[in-house]
mmCIF file with all atom_site columns, C-alpha atoms in Angstrom:
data_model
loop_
_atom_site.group_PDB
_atom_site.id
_atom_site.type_symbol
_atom_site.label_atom_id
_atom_site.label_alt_id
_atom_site.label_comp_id
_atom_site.label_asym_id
_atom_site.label_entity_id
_atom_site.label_seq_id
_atom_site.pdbx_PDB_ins_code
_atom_site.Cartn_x
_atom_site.Cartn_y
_atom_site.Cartn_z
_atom_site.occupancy
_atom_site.B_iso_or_equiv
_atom_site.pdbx_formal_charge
_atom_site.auth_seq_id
_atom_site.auth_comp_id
_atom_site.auth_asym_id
_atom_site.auth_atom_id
_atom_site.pdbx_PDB_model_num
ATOM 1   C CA . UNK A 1 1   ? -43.500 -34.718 -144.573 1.00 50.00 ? 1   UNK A CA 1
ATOM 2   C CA . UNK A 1 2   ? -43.106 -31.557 -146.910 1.00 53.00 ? 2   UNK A CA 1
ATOM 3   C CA . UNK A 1 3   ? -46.546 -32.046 -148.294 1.00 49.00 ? 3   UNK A CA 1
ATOM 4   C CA . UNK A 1 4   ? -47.572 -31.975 -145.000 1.00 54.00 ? 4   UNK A CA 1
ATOM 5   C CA . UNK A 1 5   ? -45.977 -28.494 -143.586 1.00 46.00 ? 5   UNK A CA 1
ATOM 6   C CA . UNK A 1 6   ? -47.048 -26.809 -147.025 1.00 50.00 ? 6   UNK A CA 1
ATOM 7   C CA . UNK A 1 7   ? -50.513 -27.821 -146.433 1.00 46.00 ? 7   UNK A CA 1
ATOM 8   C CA . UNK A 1 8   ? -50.464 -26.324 -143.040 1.00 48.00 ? 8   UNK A CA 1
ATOM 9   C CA . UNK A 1 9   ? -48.805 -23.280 -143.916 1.00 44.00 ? 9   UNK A CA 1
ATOM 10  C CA . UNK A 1 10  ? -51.301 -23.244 -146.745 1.00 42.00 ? 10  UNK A CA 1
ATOM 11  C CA . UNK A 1 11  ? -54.306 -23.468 -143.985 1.00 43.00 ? 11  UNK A CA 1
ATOM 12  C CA . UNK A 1 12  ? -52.800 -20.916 -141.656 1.00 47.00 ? 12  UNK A CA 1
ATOM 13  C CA . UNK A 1 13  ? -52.475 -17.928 -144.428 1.00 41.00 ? 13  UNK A CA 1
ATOM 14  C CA . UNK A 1 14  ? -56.162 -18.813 -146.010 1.00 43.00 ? 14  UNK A CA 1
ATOM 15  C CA . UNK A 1 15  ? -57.503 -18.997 -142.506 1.00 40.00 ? 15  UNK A CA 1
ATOM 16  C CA . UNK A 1 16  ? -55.806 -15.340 -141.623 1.00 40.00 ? 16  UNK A CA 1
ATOM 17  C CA . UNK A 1 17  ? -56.988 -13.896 -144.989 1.00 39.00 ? 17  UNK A CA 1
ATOM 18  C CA . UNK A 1 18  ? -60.873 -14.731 -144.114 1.00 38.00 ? 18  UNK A CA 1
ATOM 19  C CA . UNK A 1 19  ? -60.708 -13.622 -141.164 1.00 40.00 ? 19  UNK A CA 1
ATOM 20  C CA . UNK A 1 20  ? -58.972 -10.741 -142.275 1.00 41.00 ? 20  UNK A CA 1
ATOM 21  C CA . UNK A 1 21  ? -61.199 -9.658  -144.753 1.00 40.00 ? 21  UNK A CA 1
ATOM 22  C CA . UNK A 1 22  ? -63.787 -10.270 -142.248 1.00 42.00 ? 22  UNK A CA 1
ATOM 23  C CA . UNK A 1 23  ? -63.009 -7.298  -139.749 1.00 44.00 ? 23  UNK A CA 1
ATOM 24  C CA . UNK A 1 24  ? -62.204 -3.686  -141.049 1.00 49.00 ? 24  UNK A CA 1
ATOM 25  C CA . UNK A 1 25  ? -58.641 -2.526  -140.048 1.00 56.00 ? 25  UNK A CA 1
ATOM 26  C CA . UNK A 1 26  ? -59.642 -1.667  -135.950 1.00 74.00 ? 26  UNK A CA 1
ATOM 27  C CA . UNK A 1 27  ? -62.104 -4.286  -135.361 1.00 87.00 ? 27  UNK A CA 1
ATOM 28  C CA . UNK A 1 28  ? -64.570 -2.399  -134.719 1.00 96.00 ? 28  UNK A CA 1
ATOM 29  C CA . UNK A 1 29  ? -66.674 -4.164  -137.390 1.00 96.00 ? 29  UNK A CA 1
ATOM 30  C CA . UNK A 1 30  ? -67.134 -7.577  -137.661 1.00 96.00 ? 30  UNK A CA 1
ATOM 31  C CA . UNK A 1 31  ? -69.117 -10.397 -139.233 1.00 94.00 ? 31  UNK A CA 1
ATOM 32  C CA . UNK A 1 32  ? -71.035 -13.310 -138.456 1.00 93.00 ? 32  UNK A CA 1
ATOM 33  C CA . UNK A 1 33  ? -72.794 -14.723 -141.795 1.00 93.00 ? 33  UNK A CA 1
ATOM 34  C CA . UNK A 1 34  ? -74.611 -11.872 -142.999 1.00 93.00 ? 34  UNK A CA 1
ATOM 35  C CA . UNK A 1 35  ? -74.971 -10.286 -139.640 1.00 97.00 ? 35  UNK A CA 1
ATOM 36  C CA . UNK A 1 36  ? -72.276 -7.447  -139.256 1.00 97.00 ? 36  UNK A CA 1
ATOM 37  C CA . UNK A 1 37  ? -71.243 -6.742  -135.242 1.00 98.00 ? 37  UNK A CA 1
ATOM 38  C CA . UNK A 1 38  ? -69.836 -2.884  -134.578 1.00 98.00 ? 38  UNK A CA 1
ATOM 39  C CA . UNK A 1 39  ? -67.873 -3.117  -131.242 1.00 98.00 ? 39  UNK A CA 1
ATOM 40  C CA . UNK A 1 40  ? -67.830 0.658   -130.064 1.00 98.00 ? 40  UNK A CA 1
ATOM 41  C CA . UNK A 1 41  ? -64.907 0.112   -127.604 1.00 97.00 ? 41  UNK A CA 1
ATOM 42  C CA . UNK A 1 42  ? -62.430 1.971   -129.393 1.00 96.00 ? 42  UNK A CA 1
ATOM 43  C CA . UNK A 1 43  ? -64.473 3.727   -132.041 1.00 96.00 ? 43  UNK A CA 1
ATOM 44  C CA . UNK A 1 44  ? -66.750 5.974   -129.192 1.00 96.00 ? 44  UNK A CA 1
ATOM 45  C CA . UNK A 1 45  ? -63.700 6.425   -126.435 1.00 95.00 ? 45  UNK A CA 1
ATOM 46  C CA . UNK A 1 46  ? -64.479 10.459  -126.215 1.00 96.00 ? 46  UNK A CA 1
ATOM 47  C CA . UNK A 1 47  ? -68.163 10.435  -125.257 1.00 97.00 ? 47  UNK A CA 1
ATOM 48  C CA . UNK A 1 48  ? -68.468 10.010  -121.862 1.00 97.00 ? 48  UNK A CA 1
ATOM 49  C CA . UNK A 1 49  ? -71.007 8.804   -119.623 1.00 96.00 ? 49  UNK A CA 1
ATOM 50  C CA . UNK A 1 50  ? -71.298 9.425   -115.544 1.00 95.00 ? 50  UNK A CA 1
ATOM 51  C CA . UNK A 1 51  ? -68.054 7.521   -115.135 1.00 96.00 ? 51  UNK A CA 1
ATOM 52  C CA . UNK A 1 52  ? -66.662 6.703   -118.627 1.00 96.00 ? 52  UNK A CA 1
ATOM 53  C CA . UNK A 1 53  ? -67.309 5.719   -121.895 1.00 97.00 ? 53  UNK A CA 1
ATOM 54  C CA . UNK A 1 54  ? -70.568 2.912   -122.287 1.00 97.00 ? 54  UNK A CA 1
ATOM 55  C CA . UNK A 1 55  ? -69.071 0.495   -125.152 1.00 98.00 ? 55  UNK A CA 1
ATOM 56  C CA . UNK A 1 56  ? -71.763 -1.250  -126.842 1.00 98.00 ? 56  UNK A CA 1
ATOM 57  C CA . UNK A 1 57  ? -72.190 -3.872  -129.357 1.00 98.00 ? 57  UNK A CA 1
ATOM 58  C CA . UNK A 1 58  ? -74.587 -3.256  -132.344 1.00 98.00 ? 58  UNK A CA 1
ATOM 59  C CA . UNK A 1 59  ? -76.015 -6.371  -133.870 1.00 98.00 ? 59  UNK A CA 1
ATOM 60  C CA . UNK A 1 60  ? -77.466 -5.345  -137.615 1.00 98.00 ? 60  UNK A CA 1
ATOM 61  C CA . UNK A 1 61  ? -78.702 -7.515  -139.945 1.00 97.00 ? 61  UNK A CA 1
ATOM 62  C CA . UNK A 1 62  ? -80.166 -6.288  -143.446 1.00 96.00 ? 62  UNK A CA 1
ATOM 63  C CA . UNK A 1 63  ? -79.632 -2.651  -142.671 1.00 96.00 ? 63  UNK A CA 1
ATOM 64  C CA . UNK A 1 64  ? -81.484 -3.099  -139.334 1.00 98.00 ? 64  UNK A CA 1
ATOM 65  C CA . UNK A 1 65  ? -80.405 -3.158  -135.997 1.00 98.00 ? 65  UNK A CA 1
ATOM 66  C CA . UNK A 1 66  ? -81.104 -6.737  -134.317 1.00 98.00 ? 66  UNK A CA 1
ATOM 67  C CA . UNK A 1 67  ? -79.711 -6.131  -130.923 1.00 98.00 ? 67  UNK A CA 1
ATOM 68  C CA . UNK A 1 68  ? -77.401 -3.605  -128.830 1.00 98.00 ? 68  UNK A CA 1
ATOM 69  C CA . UNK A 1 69  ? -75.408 -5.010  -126.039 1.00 98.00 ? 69  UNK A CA 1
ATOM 70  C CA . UNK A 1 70  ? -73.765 -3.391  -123.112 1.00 98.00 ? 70  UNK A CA 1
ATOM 71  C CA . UNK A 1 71  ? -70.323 -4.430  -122.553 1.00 98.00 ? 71  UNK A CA 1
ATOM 72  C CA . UNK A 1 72  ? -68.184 -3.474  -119.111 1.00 97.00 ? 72  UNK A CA 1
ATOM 73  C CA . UNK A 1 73  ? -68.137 -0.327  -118.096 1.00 97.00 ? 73  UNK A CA 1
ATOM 74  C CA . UNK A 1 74  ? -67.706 1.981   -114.905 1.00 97.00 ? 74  UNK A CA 1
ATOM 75  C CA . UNK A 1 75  ? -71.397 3.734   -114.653 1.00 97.00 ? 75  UNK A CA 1
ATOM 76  C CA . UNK A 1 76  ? -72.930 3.063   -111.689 1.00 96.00 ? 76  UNK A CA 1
ATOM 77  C CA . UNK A 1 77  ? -73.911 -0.590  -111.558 1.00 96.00 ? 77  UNK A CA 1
ATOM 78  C CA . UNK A 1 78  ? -77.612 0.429   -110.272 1.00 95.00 ? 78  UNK A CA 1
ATOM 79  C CA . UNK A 1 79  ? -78.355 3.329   -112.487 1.00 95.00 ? 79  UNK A CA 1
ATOM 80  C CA . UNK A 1 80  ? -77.104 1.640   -115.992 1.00 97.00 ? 80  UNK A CA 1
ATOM 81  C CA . UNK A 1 81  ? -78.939 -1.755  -115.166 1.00 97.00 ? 81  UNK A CA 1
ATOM 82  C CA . UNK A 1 82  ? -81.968 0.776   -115.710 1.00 97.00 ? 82  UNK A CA 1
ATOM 83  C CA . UNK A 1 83  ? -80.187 2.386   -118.699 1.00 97.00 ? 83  UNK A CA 1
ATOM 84  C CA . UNK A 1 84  ? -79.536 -1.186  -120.384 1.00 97.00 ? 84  UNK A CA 1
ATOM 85  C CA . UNK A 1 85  ? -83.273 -2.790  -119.014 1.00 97.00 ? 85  UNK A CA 1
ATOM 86  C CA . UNK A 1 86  ? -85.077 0.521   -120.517 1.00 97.00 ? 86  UNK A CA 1
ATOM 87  C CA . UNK A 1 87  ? -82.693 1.742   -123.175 1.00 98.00 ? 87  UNK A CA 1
ATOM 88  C CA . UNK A 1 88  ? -81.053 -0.703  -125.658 1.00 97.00 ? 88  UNK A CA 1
ATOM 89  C CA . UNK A 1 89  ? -83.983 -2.194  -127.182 1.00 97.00 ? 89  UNK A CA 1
ATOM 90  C CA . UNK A 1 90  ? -85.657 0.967   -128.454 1.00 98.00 ? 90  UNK A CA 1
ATOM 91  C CA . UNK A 1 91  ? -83.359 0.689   -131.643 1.00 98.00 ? 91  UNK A CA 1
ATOM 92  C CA . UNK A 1 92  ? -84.330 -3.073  -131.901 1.00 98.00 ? 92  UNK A CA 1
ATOM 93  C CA . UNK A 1 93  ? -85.836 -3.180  -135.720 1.00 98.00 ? 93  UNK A CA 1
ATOM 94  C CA . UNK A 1 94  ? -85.040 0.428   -136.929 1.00 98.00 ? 94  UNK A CA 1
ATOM 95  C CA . UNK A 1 95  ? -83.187 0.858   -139.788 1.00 98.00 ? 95  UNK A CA 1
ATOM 96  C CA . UNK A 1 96  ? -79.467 1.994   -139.453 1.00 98.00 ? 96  UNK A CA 1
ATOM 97  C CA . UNK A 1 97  ? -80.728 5.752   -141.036 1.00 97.00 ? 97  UNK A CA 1
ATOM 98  C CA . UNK A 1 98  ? -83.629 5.728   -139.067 1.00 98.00 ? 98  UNK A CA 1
ATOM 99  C CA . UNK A 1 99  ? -81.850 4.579   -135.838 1.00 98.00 ? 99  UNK A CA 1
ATOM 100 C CA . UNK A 1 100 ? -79.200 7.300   -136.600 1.00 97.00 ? 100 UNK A CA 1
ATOM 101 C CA . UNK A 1 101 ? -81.470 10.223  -136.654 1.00 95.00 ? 101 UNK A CA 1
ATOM 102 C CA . UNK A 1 102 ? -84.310 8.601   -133.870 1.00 96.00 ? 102 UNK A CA 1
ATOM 103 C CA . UNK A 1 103 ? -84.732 10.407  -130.669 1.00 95.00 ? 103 UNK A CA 1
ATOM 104 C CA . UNK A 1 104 ? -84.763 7.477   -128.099 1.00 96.00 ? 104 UNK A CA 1
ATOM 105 C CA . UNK A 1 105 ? -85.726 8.827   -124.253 1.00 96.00 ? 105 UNK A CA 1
ATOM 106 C CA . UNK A 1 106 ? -83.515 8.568   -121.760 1.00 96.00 ? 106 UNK A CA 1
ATOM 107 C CA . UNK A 1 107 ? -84.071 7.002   -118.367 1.00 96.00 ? 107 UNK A CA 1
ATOM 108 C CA . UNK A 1 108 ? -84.898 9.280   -115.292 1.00 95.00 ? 108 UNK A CA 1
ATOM 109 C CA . UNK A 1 109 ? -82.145 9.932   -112.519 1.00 94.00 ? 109 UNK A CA 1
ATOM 110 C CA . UNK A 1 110 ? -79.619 8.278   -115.294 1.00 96.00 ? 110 UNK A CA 1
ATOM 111 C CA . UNK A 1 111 ? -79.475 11.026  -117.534 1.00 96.00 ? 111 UNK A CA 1
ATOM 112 C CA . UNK A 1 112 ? -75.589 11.336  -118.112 1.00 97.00 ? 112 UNK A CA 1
ATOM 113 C CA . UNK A 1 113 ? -75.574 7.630   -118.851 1.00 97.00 ? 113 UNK A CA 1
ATOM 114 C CA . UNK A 1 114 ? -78.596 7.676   -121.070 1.00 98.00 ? 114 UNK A CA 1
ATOM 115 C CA . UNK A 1 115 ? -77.055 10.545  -122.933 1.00 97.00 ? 115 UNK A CA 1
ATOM 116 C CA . UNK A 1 116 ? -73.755 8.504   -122.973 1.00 98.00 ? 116 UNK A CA 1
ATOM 117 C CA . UNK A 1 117 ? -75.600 5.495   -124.572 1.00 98.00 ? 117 UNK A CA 1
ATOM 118 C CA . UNK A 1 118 ? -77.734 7.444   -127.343 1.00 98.00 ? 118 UNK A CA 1
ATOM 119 C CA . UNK A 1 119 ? -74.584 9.499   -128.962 1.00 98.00 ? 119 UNK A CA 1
ATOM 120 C CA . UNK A 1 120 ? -72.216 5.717   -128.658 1.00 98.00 ? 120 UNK A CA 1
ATOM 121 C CA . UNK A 1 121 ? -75.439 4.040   -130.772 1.00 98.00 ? 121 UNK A CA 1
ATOM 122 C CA . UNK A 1 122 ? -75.563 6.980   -133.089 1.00 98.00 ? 122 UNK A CA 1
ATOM 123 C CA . UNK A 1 123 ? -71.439 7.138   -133.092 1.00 98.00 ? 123 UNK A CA 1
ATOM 124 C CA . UNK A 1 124 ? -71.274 3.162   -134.041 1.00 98.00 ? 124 UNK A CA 1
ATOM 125 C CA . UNK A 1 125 ? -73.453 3.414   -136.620 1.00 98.00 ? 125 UNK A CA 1
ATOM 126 C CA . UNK A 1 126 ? -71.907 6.502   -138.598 1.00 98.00 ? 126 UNK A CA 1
ATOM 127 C CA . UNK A 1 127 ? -68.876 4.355   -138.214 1.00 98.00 ? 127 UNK A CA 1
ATOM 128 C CA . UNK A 1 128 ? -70.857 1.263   -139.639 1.00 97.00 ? 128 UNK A CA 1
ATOM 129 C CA . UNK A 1 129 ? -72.568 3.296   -142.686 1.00 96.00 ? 129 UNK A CA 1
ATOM 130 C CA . UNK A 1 130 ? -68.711 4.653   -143.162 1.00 96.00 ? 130 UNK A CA 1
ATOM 131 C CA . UNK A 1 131 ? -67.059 0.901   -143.208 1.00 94.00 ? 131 UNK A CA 1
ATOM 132 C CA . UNK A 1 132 ? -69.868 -1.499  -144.047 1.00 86.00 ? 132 UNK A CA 1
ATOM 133 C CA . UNK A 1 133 ? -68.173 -3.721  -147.273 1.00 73.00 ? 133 UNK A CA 1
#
């Protein structure tokens, strides 16, 4: 019966360590194999789109952005589904420096929001090229 609780506790604290050690101290980076995430939800809170900050999620893999994905927000459904459609997968492939510095083009009659989503990509990945391990 001891054996048994020891082992357990012994699972729990390894198990919290990994995943620990996994995530930097916010969350706002994590990683999946050699894929590293950056949540912008609490690391891009003071840029602002039409109605609010546009979270994102950057997918990078080997220095290179794999995929950026919109999470909830309150922009206007119509005018971001044009923002996300036209937008997000200009950065696809670019290296984190290169996506940093790149001039993507926004989308017509979503301005604010396009604006919005360009400075969150470029704020996620300072914050990645800060915290990367």
């Amino acid at each position: 019966m001891k054996f048994s609780v020891i082992k357990r506790f012994s699972m729990i604290v390894i198990g919290t360590v990994v995943l620990m050690s996994a995530t930097t101290g916010d969350g706002a980076i994590t990683k999946n194999g050699k894929q590293v995430i950056v949540n912008t939800t609490t690391i891009a809170t003071n840029i602002k789109g039409y109605n609010g900050p546009t979270p994102l999620k950057i997918y990078i893999s080997n220095n290179k952005i794999e995929k950026i994905e919109a999470l909830p927000n309150d922009e206007t459904p119509k005018y971001f589904f044009k923002v996300k459609k036209e937008m997000l997968d200009k950065w696809n492939g670019m290296t984190v420096n290169k996506a940093v510095n790149a001039k993507i083009d926004g989308v017509t009659g979503a301005t604010i929001s396009s604006d919005c989503v360009s400075s969150t990509v470029k704020a996620g990945l300072e914050y990645y090229k800060k915290n990367k391990k």
